[in-house]
Amino acid sequence: MSEWKNLGERTVYENRWVTVNMADVELPDGRHLDHTVIRLRPVAVAAVVNEQQDVLLLWRHRFITGAWGWELPSGGTGEGEDPAAAAAREFEEETGWRTGPMQLLLTVDPQPGISTSHHRVYWSDQAEQIGAPADDFESARREWVPLRKVPELVATGEIRSAVAVAGLLLLHHRRLA
């Protein structure tokens, strides 16, 4: 099977978070089409599971979709920043808890047909509370949620983020199966 070929891109919008390009794509049959390409920095995601098999989640509203839901702390990886360190940093900033050593759980590309939104999900089984979250505006609340409830929360739409769904279901499988 032949591949689609990107013959070049032109930027139509750019800021410090995102670059939107139009690509000239040649299909295997020789036809051409313009294809939108959204280029984003890599994202680091953090999950911590405690001894009681609870996971610390953020309850937050996403104005873009108009929905509330549980999410994992996450954020962009800085230029040259180690993704595991970025995940730990985001966790601390958004929860007020400092993680123990972070281990790679999975890597996902949620929208590979249009975006370079590469996510690395890390996890730890250690954390200590160090104070209030520096970025408390990121969520309405932070709670330790039983990992055993994750499948139900996914099914009811209380966990909607694709990356959180993938990471939490994998943690559920590995820790409780």
PDB file of C-alpha atoms in Angstrom:
ATOM      1  CA  MET A   1       0.000   0.000   0.000  1.00  0.00           C
ATOM      2  CA  SER A   2       1.321   3.426  -0.874  1.00  0.00           C
ATOM      3  CA  GLU A   3       1.705   6.283   1.528  1.00  0.00           C
ATOM      4  CA  TRP A   4       0.342   9.788   1.415  1.00  0.00           C
ATOM      5  CA  LYS A   5       3.188  12.210   0.668  1.00  0.00           C
ATOM      6  CA  ASN A   6       3.513  15.631   2.288  1.00  0.00           C
ATOM      7  CA  LEU A   7       5.017  17.801  -0.461  1.00  0.00           C
ATOM      8  CA  GLY A   8       5.251  20.898   1.716  1.00  0.00           C
ATOM      9  CA  GLU A   9       3.394  23.053   4.211  1.00  0.00           C
ATOM     10  CA  ARG A  10       2.560  26.711   4.593  1.00  0.00           C
ATOM     11  CA  THR A  11       1.715  28.268   7.956  1.00  0.00           C
ATOM     12  CA  VAL A  12      -1.712  29.895   8.218  1.00  0.00           C
ATOM     13  CA  TYR A  13      -1.591  30.637  11.971  1.00  0.00           C
ATOM     14  CA  GLU A  14       1.009  30.428  14.711  1.00  0.00           C
ATOM     15  CA  ASN A  15       1.413  31.322  18.386  1.00  0.00           C
ATOM     16  CA  ARG A  16       3.537  29.923  21.227  1.00  0.00           C
ATOM     17  CA  TRP A  17       1.185  26.958  21.719  1.00  0.00           C
ATOM     18  CA  VAL A  18       0.151  25.896  18.221  1.00  0.00           C
ATOM     19  CA  THR A  19       1.051  26.139  14.541  1.00  0.00           C
ATOM     20  CA  VAL A  20      -1.661  25.542  11.958  1.00  0.00           C
ATOM     21  CA  ASN A  21      -0.376  24.622   8.507  1.00  0.00           C
ATOM     22  CA  MET A  22      -1.903  23.674   5.180  1.00  0.00           C
ATOM     23  CA  ALA A  23      -0.095  20.739   3.599  1.00  0.00           C
ATOM     24  CA  ASP A  24       0.046  19.894  -0.102  1.00  0.00           C
ATOM     25  CA  VAL A  25      -0.582  16.142   0.043  1.00  0.00           C
ATOM     26  CA  GLU A  26      -0.172  13.728  -2.843  1.00  0.00           C
ATOM     27  CA  LEU A  27      -2.401  10.654  -2.572  1.00  0.00           C
ATOM     28  CA  PRO A  28      -1.251   7.226  -3.803  1.00  0.00           C
ATOM     29  CA  ASP A  29      -3.287   7.658  -7.016  1.00  0.00           C
ATOM     30  CA  GLY A  30      -1.487  10.941  -7.807  1.00  0.00           C
ATOM     31  CA  ARG A  31      -4.294  13.313  -6.817  1.00  0.00           C
ATOM     32  CA  HIS A  32      -3.455  16.287  -4.576  1.00  0.00           C
ATOM     33  CA  LEU A  33      -5.395  17.758  -1.685  1.00  0.00           C
ATOM     34  CA  ASP A  34      -4.918  20.507   0.884  1.00  0.00           C
ATOM     35  CA  HIS A  35      -4.815  19.026   4.366  1.00  0.00           C
ATOM     36  CA  THR A  36      -4.852  20.908   7.666  1.00  0.00           C
ATOM     37  CA  VAL A  37      -1.972  20.014   9.999  1.00  0.00           C
ATOM     38  CA  ILE A  38      -2.014  21.203  13.605  1.00  0.00           C
ATOM     39  CA  ARG A  39       1.456  21.113  15.154  1.00  0.00           C
ATOM     40  CA  LEU A  40       1.654  21.154  18.964  1.00  0.00           C
ATOM     41  CA  ARG A  41       4.380  20.720  21.553  1.00  0.00           C
ATOM     42  CA  PRO A  42       4.577  17.261  23.124  1.00  0.00           C
ATOM     43  CA  VAL A  43       2.364  16.881  26.201  1.00  0.00           C
ATOM     44  CA  ALA A  44       3.357  15.234  29.484  1.00  0.00           C
ATOM     45  CA  VAL A  45       0.616  13.663  31.619  1.00  0.00           C
ATOM     46  CA  ALA A  46       0.880  12.442  35.231  1.00  0.00           C
ATOM     47  CA  ALA A  47      -1.024   9.894  37.271  1.00  0.00           C
ATOM     48  CA  VAL A  48      -0.349   8.948  40.875  1.00  0.00           C
ATOM     49  CA  VAL A  49      -1.904   5.898  42.528  1.00  0.00           C
ATOM     50  CA  ASN A  50      -1.702   5.676  46.327  1.00  0.00           C
ATOM     51  CA  GLU A  51      -1.583   2.602  48.594  1.00  0.00           C
ATOM     52  CA  GLN A  52      -5.403   2.498  48.738  1.00  0.00           C
ATOM     53  CA  GLN A  53      -5.476   2.242  44.909  1.00  0.00           C
ATOM     54  CA  ASP A  54      -6.898   5.756  44.537  1.00  0.00           C
ATOM     55  CA  VAL A  55      -5.762   8.085  41.764  1.00  0.00           C
ATOM     56  CA  LEU A  56      -5.514  11.867  42.181  1.00  0.00           C
ATOM     57  CA  LEU A  57      -7.726  13.542  39.567  1.00  0.00           C
ATOM     58  CA  LEU A  58      -8.727  17.080  38.635  1.00  0.00           C
ATOM     59  CA  TRP A  59     -12.394  18.026  38.277  1.00  0.00           C
ATOM     60  CA  ARG A  60     -12.474  20.722  35.639  1.00  0.00           C
ATOM     61  CA  HIS A  61     -14.623  22.472  33.092  1.00  0.00           C
ATOM     62  CA  ARG A  62     -13.558  22.653  29.466  1.00  0.00           C
ATOM     63  CA  PHE A  63     -15.128  25.720  27.896  1.00  0.00           C
ATOM     64  CA  ILE A  64     -14.433  24.445  24.363  1.00  0.00           C
ATOM     65  CA  THR A  65     -16.721  21.414  24.779  1.00  0.00           C
ATOM     66  CA  GLY A  66     -18.833  22.936  27.566  1.00  0.00           C
ATOM     67  CA  ALA A  67     -18.277  19.822  29.677  1.00  0.00           C
ATOM     68  CA  TRP A  68     -17.113  19.031  33.204  1.00  0.00           C
ATOM     69  CA  GLY A  69     -15.011  15.951  33.802  1.00  0.00           C
ATOM     70  CA  TRP A  70     -12.207  14.222  35.660  1.00  0.00           C
ATOM     71  CA  GLU A  71      -8.761  14.610  34.108  1.00  0.00           C
ATOM     72  CA  LEU A  72      -5.136  13.855  34.799  1.00  0.00           C
ATOM     73  CA  PRO A  73      -2.738  16.773  35.322  1.00  0.00           C
ATOM     74  CA  SER A  74      -0.939  17.565  32.083  1.00  0.00           C
ATOM     75  CA  GLY A  75       0.820  20.237  30.124  1.00  0.00           C
ATOM     76  CA  GLY A  76       3.258  21.049  27.377  1.00  0.00           C
ATOM     77  CA  THR A  77       6.807  19.833  27.536  1.00  0.00           C
ATOM     78  CA  GLY A  78       9.280  22.706  27.408  1.00  0.00           C
ATOM     79  CA  GLU A  79      12.024  22.851  24.783  1.00  0.00           C
ATOM     80  CA  GLY A  80      14.626  20.279  25.834  1.00  0.00           C
ATOM     81  CA  GLU A  81      12.674  19.342  28.976  1.00  0.00           C
ATOM     82  CA  ASP A  82      12.621  15.698  29.999  1.00  0.00           C
ATOM     83  CA  PRO A  83       9.001  14.502  29.573  1.00  0.00           C
ATOM     84  CA  ALA A  84       8.985  12.627  32.901  1.00  0.00           C
ATOM     85  CA  ALA A  85      10.195  15.790  34.667  1.00  0.00           C
ATOM     86  CA  ALA A  86       7.519  17.798  32.838  1.00  0.00           C
ATOM     87  CA  ALA A  87       4.825  15.359  33.999  1.00  0.00           C
ATOM     88  CA  ALA A  88       6.039  15.632  37.617  1.00  0.00           C
ATOM     89  CA  ARG A  89       6.177  19.437  37.332  1.00  0.00           C
ATOM     90  CA  GLU A  90       2.649  19.661  35.953  1.00  0.00           C
ATOM     91  CA  PHE A  91       1.366  17.318  38.665  1.00  0.00           C
ATOM     92  CA  GLU A  92       2.898  19.456  41.382  1.00  0.00           C
ATOM     93  CA  GLU A  93       1.694  22.768  39.893  1.00  0.00           C
ATOM     94  CA  GLU A  94      -1.864  21.528  39.393  1.00  0.00           C
ATOM     95  CA  THR A  95      -2.356  19.454  42.558  1.00  0.00           C
ATOM     96  CA  GLY A  96       0.036  20.673  45.254  1.00  0.00           C
ATOM     97  CA  TRP A  97       1.463  17.148  45.530  1.00  0.00           C
ATOM     98  CA  ARG A  98       5.033  16.142  44.633  1.00  0.00           C
ATOM     99  CA  THR A  99       5.388  12.775  42.906  1.00  0.00           C
ATOM    100  CA  GLY A 100       7.877  10.037  43.525  1.00  0.00           C
ATOM    101  CA  PRO A 101       9.809   8.562  40.594  1.00  0.00           C
ATOM    102  CA  MET A 102       7.783   8.645  37.369  1.00  0.00           C
ATOM    103  CA  GLN A 103       7.493   5.644  35.070  1.00  0.00           C
ATOM    104  CA  LEU A 104       6.316   5.747  31.461  1.00  0.00           C
ATOM    105  CA  LEU A 105       2.857   4.185  31.198  1.00  0.00           C
ATOM    106  CA  LEU A 106       2.022   4.812  27.547  1.00  0.00           C
ATOM    107  CA  THR A 107       2.405   7.131  24.602  1.00  0.00           C
ATOM    108  CA  VAL A 108      -0.579   8.159  22.488  1.00  0.00           C
ATOM    109  CA  ASP A 109      -1.330  10.402  19.539  1.00  0.00           C
ATOM    110  CA  PRO A 110      -5.019  11.285  20.069  1.00  0.00           C
ATOM    111  CA  GLN A 111      -5.614  12.783  16.609  1.00  0.00           C
ATOM    112  CA  PRO A 112      -2.906  11.489  14.249  1.00  0.00           C
ATOM    113  CA  GLY A 113      -4.945  12.340  11.166  1.00  0.00           C
ATOM    114  CA  ILE A 114      -4.697  16.075  11.817  1.00  0.00           C
ATOM    115  CA  SER A 115      -2.403  16.794  14.755  1.00  0.00           C
ATOM    116  CA  THR A 116       1.084  16.157  16.143  1.00  0.00           C
ATOM    117  CA  SER A 117      -0.382  16.128  19.638  1.00  0.00           C
ATOM    118  CA  HIS A 118       1.995  13.492  21.050  1.00  0.00           C
ATOM    119  CA  HIS A 119       1.197  12.610  24.683  1.00  0.00           C
ATOM    120  CA  ARG A 120       3.341  10.665  27.127  1.00  0.00           C
ATOM    121  CA  VAL A 121       1.540   9.426  30.229  1.00  0.00           C
ATOM    122  CA  TYR A 122       3.690   8.767  33.298  1.00  0.00           C
ATOM    123  CA  TRP A 123       2.682   7.315  36.637  1.00  0.00           C
ATOM    124  CA  SER A 124       3.992   6.934  40.146  1.00  0.00           C
ATOM    125  CA  ASP A 125       2.861   5.130  43.275  1.00  0.00           C
ATOM    126  CA  GLN A 126       4.298   7.835  45.553  1.00  0.00           C
ATOM    127  CA  ALA A 127       3.370  11.420  46.306  1.00  0.00           C
ATOM    128  CA  GLU A 128       3.543  13.839  49.197  1.00  0.00           C
ATOM    129  CA  GLN A 129       1.402  16.913  49.687  1.00  0.00           C
ATOM    130  CA  ILE A 130       3.576  20.033  49.742  1.00  0.00           C
ATOM    131  CA  GLY A 131       0.895  22.728  49.863  1.00  0.00           C
ATOM    132  CA  ALA A 132      -1.778  24.366  47.770  1.00  0.00           C
ATOM    133  CA  PRO A 133      -1.530  23.976  44.003  1.00  0.00           C
ATOM    134  CA  ALA A 134       0.306  26.865  42.322  1.00  0.00           C
ATOM    135  CA  ASP A 135      -2.110  26.596  39.391  1.00  0.00           C
ATOM    136  CA  ASP A 136      -5.326  26.165  41.378  1.00  0.00           C
ATOM    137  CA  PHE A 137      -7.255  27.871  38.546  1.00  0.00           C
ATOM    138  CA  GLU A 138      -6.702  24.709  36.460  1.00  0.00           C
ATOM    139  CA  SER A 139      -9.472  22.812  38.264  1.00  0.00           C
ATOM    140  CA  ALA A 140     -12.466  23.296  40.523  1.00  0.00           C
ATOM    141  CA  ARG A 141     -11.228  20.565  42.855  1.00  0.00           C
ATOM    142  CA  ARG A 142      -8.725  17.760  43.238  1.00  0.00           C
ATOM    143  CA  GLU A 143      -9.738  14.405  44.676  1.00  0.00           C
ATOM    144  CA  TRP A 144      -8.371  10.936  45.275  1.00  0.00           C
ATOM    145  CA  VAL A 145     -10.770   8.750  43.298  1.00  0.00           C
ATOM    146  CA  PRO A 146     -10.846   4.947  43.678  1.00  0.00           C
ATOM    147  CA  LEU A 147      -9.177   3.380  40.643  1.00  0.00           C
ATOM    148  CA  ARG A 148     -11.872   0.667  40.685  1.00  0.00           C
ATOM    149  CA  LYS A 149     -14.432   3.369  39.721  1.00  0.00           C
ATOM    150  CA  VAL A 150     -12.587   4.378  36.537  1.00  0.00           C
ATOM    151  CA  PRO A 151     -14.524   2.115  34.104  1.00  0.00           C
ATOM    152  CA  GLU A 152     -17.832   3.436  35.455  1.00  0.00           C
ATOM    153  CA  LEU A 153     -16.643   7.059  35.245  1.00  0.00           C
ATOM    154  CA  VAL A 154     -15.576   6.486  31.637  1.00  0.00           C
ATOM    155  CA  ALA A 155     -18.909   4.835  30.796  1.00  0.00           C
ATOM    156  CA  THR A 156     -20.927   7.701  32.318  1.00  0.00           C
ATOM    157  CA  GLY A 157     -18.841  10.367  30.564  1.00  0.00           C
ATOM    158  CA  GLU A 158     -17.295  11.742  33.749  1.00  0.00           C
ATOM    159  CA  ILE A 159     -13.858  10.996  32.280  1.00  0.00           C
ATOM    160  CA  ARG A 160     -13.955  12.319  28.704  1.00  0.00           C
ATOM    161  CA  SER A 161     -10.389  13.189  27.803  1.00  0.00           C
ATOM    162  CA  ALA A 162      -9.118  10.467  25.453  1.00  0.00           C
ATOM    163  CA  VAL A 163      -5.657  10.543  27.012  1.00  0.00           C
ATOM    164  CA  ALA A 164      -7.070  10.270  30.547  1.00  0.00           C
ATOM    165  CA  VAL A 165      -9.349   7.423  29.442  1.00  0.00           C
ATOM    166  CA  ALA A 166      -6.445   5.494  27.910  1.00  0.00           C
ATOM    167  CA  GLY A 167      -4.072   6.069  30.826  1.00  0.00           C
ATOM    168  CA  LEU A 168      -6.573   5.407  33.580  1.00  0.00           C
ATOM    169  CA  LEU A 169      -8.001   2.263  31.993  1.00  0.00           C
ATOM    170  CA  LEU A 170      -4.484   0.888  31.533  1.00  0.00           C
ATOM    171  CA  LEU A 171      -3.634   1.706  35.165  1.00  0.00           C
ATOM    172  CA  HIS A 172      -6.908   0.075  36.259  1.00  0.00           C
ATOM    173  CA  HIS A 173      -5.998  -3.057  34.299  1.00  0.00           C
ATOM    174  CA  ARG A 174      -2.424  -3.226  35.578  1.00  0.00           C
ATOM    175  CA  ARG A 175      -3.118  -2.409  39.210  1.00  0.00           C
ATOM    176  CA  LEU A 176      -6.425  -4.183  39.818  1.00  0.00           C
ATOM    177  CA  ALA A 177      -6.580  -7.071  37.339  1.00  0.00           C
TER     178      ALA A 177
END
